[in-house]
Short mmCIF file of C-alpha atoms in Angstrom, two decimals:
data_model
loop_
_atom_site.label_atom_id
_atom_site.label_comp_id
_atom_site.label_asym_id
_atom_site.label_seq_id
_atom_site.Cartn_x
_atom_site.Cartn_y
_atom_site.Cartn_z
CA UNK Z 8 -145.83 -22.58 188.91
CA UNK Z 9 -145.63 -24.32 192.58
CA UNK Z 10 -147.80 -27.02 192.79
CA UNK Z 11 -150.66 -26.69 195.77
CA UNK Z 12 -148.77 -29.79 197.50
CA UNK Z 13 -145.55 -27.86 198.22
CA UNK Z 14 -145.53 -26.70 202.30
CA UNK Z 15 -145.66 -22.91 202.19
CA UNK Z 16 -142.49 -21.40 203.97
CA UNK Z 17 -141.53 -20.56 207.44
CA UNK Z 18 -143.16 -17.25 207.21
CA UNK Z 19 -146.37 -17.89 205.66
CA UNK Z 20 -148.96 -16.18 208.20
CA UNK Z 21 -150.60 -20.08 209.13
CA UNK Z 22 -147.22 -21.29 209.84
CA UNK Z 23 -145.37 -18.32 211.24
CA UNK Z 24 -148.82 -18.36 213.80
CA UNK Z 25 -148.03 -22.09 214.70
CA UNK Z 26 -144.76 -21.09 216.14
CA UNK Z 27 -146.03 -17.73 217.50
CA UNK Z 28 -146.39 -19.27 221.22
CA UNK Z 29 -142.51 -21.00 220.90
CA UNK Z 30 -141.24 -17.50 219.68
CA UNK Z 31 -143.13 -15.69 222.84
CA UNK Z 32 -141.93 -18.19 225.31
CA UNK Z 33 -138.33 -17.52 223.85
CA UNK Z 34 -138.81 -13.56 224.59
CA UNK Z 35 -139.92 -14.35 228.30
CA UNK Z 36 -137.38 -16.81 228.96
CA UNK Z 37 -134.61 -14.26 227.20
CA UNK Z 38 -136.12 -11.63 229.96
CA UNK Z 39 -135.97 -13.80 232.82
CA UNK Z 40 -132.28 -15.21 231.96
CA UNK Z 41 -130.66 -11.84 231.46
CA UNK Z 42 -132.25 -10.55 234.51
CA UNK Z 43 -130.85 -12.85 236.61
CA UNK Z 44 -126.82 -12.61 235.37
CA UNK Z 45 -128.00 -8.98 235.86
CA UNK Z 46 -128.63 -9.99 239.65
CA UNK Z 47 -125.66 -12.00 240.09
CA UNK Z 48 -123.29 -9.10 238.87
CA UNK Z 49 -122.64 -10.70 235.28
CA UNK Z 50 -121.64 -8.47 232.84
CA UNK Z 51 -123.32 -9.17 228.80
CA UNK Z 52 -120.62 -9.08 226.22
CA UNK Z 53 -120.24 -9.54 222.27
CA UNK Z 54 -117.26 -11.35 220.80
CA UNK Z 55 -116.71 -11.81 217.43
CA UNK Z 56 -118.16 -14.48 215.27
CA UNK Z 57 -115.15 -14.72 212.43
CA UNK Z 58 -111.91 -16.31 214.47
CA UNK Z 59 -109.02 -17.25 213.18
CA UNK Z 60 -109.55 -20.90 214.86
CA UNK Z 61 -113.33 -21.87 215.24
CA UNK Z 62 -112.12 -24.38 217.91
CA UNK Z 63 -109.86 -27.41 217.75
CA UNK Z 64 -111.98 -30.68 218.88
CA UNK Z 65 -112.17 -33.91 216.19
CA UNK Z 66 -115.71 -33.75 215.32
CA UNK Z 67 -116.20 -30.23 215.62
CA UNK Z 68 -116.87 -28.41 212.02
CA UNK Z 69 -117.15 -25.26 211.01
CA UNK Z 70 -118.14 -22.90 207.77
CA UNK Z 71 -115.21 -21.15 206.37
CA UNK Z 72 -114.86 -18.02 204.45
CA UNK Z 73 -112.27 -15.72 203.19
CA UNK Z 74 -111.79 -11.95 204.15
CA UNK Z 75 -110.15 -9.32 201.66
CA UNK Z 76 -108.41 -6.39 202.88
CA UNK Z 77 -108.19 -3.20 200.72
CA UNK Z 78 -104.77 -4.03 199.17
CA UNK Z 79 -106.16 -7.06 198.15
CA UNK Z 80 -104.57 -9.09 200.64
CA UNK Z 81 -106.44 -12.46 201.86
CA UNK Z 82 -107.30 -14.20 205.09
CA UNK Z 83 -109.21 -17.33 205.87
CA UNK Z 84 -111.54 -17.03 208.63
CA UNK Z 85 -114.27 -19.11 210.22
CA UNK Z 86 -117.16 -18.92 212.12
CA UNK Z 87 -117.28 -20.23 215.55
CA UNK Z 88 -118.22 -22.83 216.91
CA UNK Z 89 -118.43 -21.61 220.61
CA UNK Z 90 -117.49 -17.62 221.93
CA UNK Z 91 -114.89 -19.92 224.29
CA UNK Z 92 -111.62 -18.85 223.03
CA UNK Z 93 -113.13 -14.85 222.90
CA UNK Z 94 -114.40 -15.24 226.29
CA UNK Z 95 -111.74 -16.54 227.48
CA UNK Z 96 -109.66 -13.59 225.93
CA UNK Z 97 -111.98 -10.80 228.51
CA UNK Z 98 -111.30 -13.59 231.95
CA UNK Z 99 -107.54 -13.08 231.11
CA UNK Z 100 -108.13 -8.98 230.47
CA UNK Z 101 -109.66 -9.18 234.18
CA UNK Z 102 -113.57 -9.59 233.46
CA UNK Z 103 -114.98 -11.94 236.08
CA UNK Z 104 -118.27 -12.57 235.07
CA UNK Z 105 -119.40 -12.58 232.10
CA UNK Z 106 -122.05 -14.10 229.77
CA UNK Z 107 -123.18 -13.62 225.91
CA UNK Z 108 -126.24 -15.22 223.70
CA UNK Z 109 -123.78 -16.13 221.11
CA UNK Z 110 -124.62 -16.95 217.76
CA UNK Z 111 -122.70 -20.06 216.77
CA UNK Z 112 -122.55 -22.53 213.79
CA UNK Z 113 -121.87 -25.99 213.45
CA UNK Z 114 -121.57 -27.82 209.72
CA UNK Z 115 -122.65 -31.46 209.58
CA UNK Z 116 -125.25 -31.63 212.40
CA UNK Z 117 -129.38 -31.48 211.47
CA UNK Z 118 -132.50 -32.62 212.76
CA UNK Z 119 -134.75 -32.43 215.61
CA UNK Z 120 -132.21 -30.77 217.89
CA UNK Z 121 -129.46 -29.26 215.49
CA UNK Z 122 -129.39 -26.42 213.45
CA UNK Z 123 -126.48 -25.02 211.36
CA UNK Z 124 -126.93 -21.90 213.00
CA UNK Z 125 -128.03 -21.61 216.48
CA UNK Z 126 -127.67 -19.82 219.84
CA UNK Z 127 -125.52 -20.88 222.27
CA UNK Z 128 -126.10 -19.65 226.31
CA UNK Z 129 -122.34 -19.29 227.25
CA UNK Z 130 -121.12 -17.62 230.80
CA UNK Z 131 -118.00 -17.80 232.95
CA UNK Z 132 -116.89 -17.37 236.60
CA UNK Z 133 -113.14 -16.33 237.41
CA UNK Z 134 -111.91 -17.68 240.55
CA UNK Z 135 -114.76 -20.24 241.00
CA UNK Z 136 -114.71 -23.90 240.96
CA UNK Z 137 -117.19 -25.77 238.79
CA UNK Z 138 -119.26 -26.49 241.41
CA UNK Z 139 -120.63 -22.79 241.22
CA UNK Z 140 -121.47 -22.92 237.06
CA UNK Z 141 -122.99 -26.40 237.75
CA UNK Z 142 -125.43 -24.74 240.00
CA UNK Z 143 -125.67 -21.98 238.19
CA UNK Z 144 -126.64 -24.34 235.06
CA UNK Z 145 -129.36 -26.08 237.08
CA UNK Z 146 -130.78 -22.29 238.14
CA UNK Z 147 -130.61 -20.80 234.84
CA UNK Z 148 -132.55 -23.83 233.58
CA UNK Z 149 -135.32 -23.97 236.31
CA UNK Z 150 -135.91 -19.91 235.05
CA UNK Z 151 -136.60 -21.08 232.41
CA UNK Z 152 -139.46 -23.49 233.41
CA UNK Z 153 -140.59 -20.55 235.31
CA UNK Z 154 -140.63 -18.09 232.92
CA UNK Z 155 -143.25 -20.20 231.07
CA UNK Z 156 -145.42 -21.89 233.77
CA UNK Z 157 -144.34 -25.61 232.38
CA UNK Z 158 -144.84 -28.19 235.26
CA UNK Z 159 -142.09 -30.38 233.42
CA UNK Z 160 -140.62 -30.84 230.60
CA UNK Z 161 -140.88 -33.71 228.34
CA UNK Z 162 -139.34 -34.60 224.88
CA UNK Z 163 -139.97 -38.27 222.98
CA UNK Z 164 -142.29 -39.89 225.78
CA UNK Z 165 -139.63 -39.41 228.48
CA UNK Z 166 -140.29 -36.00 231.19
CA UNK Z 167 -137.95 -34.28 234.01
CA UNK Z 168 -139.10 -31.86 236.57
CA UNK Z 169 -136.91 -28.75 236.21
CA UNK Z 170 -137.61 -28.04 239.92
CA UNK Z 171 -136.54 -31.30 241.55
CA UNK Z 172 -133.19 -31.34 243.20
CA UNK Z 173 -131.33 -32.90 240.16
CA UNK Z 174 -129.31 -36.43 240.06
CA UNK Z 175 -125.75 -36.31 240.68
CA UNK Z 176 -123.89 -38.74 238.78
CA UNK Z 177 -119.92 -39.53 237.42
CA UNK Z 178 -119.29 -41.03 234.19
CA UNK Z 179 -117.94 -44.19 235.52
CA UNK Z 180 -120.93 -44.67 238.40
CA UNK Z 181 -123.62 -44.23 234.89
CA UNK Z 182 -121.52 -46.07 232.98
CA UNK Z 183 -121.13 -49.33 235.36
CA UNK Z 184 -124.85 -48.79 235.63
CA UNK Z 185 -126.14 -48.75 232.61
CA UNK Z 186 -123.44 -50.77 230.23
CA UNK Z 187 -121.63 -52.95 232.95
CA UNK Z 188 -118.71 -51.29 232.09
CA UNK Z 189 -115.84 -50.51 234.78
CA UNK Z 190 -114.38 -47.06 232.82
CA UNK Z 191 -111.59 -46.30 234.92
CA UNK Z 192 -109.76 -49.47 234.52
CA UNK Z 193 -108.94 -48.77 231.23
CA UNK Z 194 -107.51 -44.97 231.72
CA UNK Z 195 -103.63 -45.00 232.61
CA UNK Z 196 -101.48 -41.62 233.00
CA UNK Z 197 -104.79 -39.58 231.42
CA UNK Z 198 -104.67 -41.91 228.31
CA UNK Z 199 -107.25 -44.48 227.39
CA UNK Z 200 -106.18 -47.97 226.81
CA UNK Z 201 -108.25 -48.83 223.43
CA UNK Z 202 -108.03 -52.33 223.95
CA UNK Z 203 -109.34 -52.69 227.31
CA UNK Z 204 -112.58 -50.87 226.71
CA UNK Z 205 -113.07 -52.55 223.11
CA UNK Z 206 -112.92 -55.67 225.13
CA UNK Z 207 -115.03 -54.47 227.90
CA UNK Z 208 -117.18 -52.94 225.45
CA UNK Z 209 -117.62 -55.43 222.21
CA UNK Z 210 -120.69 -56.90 223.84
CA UNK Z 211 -122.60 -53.76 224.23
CA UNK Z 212 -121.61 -51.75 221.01
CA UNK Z 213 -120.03 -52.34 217.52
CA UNK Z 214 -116.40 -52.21 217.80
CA UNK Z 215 -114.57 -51.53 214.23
CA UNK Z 216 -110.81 -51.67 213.68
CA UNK Z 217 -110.28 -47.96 213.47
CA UNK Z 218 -112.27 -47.08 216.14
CA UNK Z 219 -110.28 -45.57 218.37
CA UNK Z 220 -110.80 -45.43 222.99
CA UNK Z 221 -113.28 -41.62 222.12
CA UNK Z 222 -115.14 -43.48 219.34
CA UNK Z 223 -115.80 -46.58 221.53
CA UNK Z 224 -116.69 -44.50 224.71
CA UNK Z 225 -119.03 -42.53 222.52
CA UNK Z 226 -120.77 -44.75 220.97
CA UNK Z 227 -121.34 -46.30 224.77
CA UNK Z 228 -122.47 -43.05 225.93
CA UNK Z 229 -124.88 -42.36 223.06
CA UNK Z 230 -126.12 -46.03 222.66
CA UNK Z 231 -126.54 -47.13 225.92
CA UNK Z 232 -126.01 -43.88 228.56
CA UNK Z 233 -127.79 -40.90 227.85
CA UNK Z 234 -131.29 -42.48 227.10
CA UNK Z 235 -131.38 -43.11 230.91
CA UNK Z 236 -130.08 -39.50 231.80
CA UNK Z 237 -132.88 -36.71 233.01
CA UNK Z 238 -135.39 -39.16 233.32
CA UNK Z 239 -138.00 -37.62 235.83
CA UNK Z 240 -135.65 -34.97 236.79
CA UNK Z 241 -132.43 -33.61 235.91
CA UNK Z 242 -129.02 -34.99 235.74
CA UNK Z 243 -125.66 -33.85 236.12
CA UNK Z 244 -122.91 -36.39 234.94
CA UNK Z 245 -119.31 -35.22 235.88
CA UNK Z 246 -116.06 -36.28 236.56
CA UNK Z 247 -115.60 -36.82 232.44
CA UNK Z 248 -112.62 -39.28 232.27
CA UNK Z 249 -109.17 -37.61 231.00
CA UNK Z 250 -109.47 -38.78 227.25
CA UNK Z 251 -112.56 -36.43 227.02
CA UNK Z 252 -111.34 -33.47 229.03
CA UNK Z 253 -111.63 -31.34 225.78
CA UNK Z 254 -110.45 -27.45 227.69
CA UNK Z 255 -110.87 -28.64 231.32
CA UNK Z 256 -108.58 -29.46 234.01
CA UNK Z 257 -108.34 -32.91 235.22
CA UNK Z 258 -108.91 -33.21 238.66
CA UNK Z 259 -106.51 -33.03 241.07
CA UNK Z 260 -107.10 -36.11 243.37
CA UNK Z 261 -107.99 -38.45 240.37
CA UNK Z 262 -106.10 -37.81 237.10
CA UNK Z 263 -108.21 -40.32 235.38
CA UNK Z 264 -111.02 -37.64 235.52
CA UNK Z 265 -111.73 -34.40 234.32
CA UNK Z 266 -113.38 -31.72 236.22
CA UNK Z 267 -116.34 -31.34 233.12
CA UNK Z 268 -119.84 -32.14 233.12
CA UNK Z 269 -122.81 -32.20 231.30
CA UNK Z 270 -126.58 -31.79 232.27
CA UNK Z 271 -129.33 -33.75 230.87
CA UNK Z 272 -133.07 -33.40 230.49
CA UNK Z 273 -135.43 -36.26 229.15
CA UNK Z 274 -132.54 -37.57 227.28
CA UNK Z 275 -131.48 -34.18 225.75
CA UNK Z 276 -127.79 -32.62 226.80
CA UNK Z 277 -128.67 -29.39 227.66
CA UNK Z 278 -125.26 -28.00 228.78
CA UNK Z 279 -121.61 -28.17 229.05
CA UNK Z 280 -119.28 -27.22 231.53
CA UNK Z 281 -115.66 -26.64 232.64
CA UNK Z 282 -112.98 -26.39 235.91
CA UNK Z 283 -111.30 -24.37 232.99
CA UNK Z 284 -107.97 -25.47 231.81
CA UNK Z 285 -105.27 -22.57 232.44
CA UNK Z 286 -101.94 -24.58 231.28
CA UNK Z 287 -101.27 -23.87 227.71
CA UNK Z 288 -98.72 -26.18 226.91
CA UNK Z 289 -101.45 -29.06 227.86
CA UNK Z 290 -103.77 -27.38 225.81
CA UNK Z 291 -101.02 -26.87 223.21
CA UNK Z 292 -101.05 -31.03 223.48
CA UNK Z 293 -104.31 -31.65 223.07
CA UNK Z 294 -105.16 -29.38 220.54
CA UNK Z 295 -102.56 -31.03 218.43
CA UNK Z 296 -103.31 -34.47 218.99
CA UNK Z 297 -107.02 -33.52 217.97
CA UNK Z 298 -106.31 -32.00 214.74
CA UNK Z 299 -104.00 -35.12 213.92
CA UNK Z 300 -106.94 -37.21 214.46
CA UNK Z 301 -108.85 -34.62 212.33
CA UNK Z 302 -107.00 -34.36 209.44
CA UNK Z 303 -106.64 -38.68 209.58
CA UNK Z 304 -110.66 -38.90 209.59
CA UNK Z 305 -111.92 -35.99 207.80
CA UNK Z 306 -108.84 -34.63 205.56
CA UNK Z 307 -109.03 -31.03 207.28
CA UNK Z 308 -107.91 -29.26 209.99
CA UNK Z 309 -108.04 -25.64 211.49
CA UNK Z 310 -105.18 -23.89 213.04
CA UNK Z 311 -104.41 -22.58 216.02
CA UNK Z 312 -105.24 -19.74 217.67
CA UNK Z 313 -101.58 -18.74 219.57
CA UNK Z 314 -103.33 -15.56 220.94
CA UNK Z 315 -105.53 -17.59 222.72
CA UNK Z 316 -103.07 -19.84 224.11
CA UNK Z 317 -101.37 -17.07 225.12
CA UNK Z 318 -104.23 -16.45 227.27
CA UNK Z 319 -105.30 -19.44 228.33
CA UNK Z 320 -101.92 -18.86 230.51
CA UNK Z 321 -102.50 -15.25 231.27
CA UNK Z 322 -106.41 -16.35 232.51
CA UNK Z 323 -107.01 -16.51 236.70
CA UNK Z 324 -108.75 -20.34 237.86
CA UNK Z 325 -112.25 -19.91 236.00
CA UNK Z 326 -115.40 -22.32 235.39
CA UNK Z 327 -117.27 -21.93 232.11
CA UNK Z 328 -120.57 -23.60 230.75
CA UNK Z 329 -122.24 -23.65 227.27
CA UNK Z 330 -126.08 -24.09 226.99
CA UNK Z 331 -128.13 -25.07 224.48
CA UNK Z 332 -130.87 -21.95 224.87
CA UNK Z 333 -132.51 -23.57 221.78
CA UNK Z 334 -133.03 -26.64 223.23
CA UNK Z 335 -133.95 -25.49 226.68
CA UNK Z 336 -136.48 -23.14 224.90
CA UNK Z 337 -137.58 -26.24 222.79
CA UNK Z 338 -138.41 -27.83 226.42
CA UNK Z 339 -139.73 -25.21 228.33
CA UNK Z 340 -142.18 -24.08 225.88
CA UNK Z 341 -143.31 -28.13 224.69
CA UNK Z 342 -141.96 -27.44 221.12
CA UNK Z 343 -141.06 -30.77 219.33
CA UNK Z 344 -137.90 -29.61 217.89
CA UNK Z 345 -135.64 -26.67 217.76
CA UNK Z 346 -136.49 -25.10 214.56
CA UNK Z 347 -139.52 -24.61 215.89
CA UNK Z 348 -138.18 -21.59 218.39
CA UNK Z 349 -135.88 -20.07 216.61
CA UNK Z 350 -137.13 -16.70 214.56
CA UNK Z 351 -136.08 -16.82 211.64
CA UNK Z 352 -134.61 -20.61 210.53
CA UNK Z 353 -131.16 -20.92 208.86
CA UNK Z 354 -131.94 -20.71 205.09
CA UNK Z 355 -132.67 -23.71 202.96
CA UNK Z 356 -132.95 -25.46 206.84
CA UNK Z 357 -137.19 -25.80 207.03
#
């Protein structure tokens, strides 16, 4: 017999009316969203959620399963942790704008804003700099405010105005501002020197042995940067410095940079966008070197997918962008966190 003090699930009536109002604001904010791709001659695909890779960063995990063909035959699959490498697949078939509500899945993240199993906002432009998804980003998001009538958002006693001309600012400006921190010294030939930013760093954070130049710059970011970002309005922090260029270019008149950025909202990342990569021997590189540093931390790593390196060659200059809808939901609507908006929560997650 349950006792009367266990909470009643998700979709008890009384609770299921609780998040009624999240769950219509996601519907009108769906609405207004796909009509304006529709407007800016964006075309709505579907890629696949089992890939052969489910994308090769460090910290990125994903579930695994196995598929069984009718001779018996097996195949490990996984399920994605971004539609990036499908998408990218259609830009190098000759789509040119495109856009999905992709459901993605990411093991090892919970709480207020992760779920195992959430919806990712993902769109890309062919022959368009990253200037144009940037805006884009900053349009899409505003939409959303509109969609349901919020004046501003605000998340944890800190609020942004969706409709005030955002803040522009690099990596190394925010982190010089906020840590004290000169970033760029310690990047040579699109590597990070470990011990110059440990040293530049060891007052502000805790620096351990294996840390390695990512681990220090993220625990910066997290610890001492991105409390400060969206604060009152919007922020857009670009220029990410080589070391974190995940898929995007560098830039072409400082190598130390990479042409990615992020957008932030009352501390939250909202988004995260790309001046795409299109050489696949660098991404070759860096996928590599990632998975080393996977399989030395975690004791895993996924392969790679050589069809999609194949296109990442055969693709035209492209900008890309992955958003949070979950999150932005969670702010336009007030929500406190994202289970809150999503219809049905993962199992076992609330």
């Amino acid at each position: 017999m349950v006792g009367t003090d266990q909470p009643s699930p998700w979709w008890s009536p009384a609770r299921h009316a609780d998040r009624r109002p999240f769950l219509m604001a996601r519907s009108a904010i769906t609405r207004v969203v796909r009509a304006w791709f529709d407007e800016q001659g964006f075309s709505e695909v579907e890629t696949a959620v089992l890939q052969i890779s489910p994308g090769n960063e460090t910290h990125l995990h994903a579930p695994r399963t196995e598929l069984t063909s009718g001779d018996g035959t097996r195949a490990t699959r996984y399920l994605r942790t971004s539609p990036e490498f499908a998408a990218k697949k259609l830009l190098a078939a000759g789509e040119a704008r495109i856009f999905e509500f992709a459901r993605v899945f990411r093991d090892r993240e919970r709480g207020d804003l992760h779920l195992p199993e959430f919806t990712m906002l993902e769109w890309y432009r062919a022959d368009a700099s990253y200037d144009a998804v940037m805006a884009d980003t900053i349009v899409v998001i505003a939409h959303a405010a509109e969609a349901t009538g919020i004046g501003r958002f605000s998340f944890r006693g800190r609020m942004a105005d969706p409709f005030t001309e955002p803040e522009l600012l690099t990596v190394a400006a925010a982190f010089e501002r906020f840590a004290g921190i000169d970033l760029l010294a310690t990047i040579a030939n699109g590597e990070g020197d470990r011990a110059a930013l440990a040293a530049a760093a060891r007052a502000r954070v805790r620096v351990t042995e294996d840390d390695t130049w990512s681990d220090i710059f993220s625990k910066v970011l997290v610890e001492h940067i991105e409390p400060y970002l969206g604060q009152g309005r919007l922020t857009v922090l670009f220029e990410y410095p080589a070391p974190e260029a995940a898929l995007a270019r560098t830039k072409a008149a400082d190598p130390r940079v990479a042409e990615r950025f992020e957008v932030y909202a009352c501390g939250v990342e909202l988004a995260n966008g790309f001046g795409e990569l299109t050489e696949a021997a660098e991404q070759r590189r860096r996928f590599a070197a990632d998975m080393d540093e996977k399989e030395r931390r975690y004791g895993e790593r996924y392969p790679l997918d050589e069809d999609f390196l194949a296109a990442v060659a055969a693709m035209p200059p492209s900008s890309g962008v992955a958003l949070g809808f979950d999150r932005l939901v969670m702010l336009a609507s007030g929500a406190l966190r994202v289970d809150q908006v999503v219809w049905t929560p993962p199992a076992g997650e609330t």
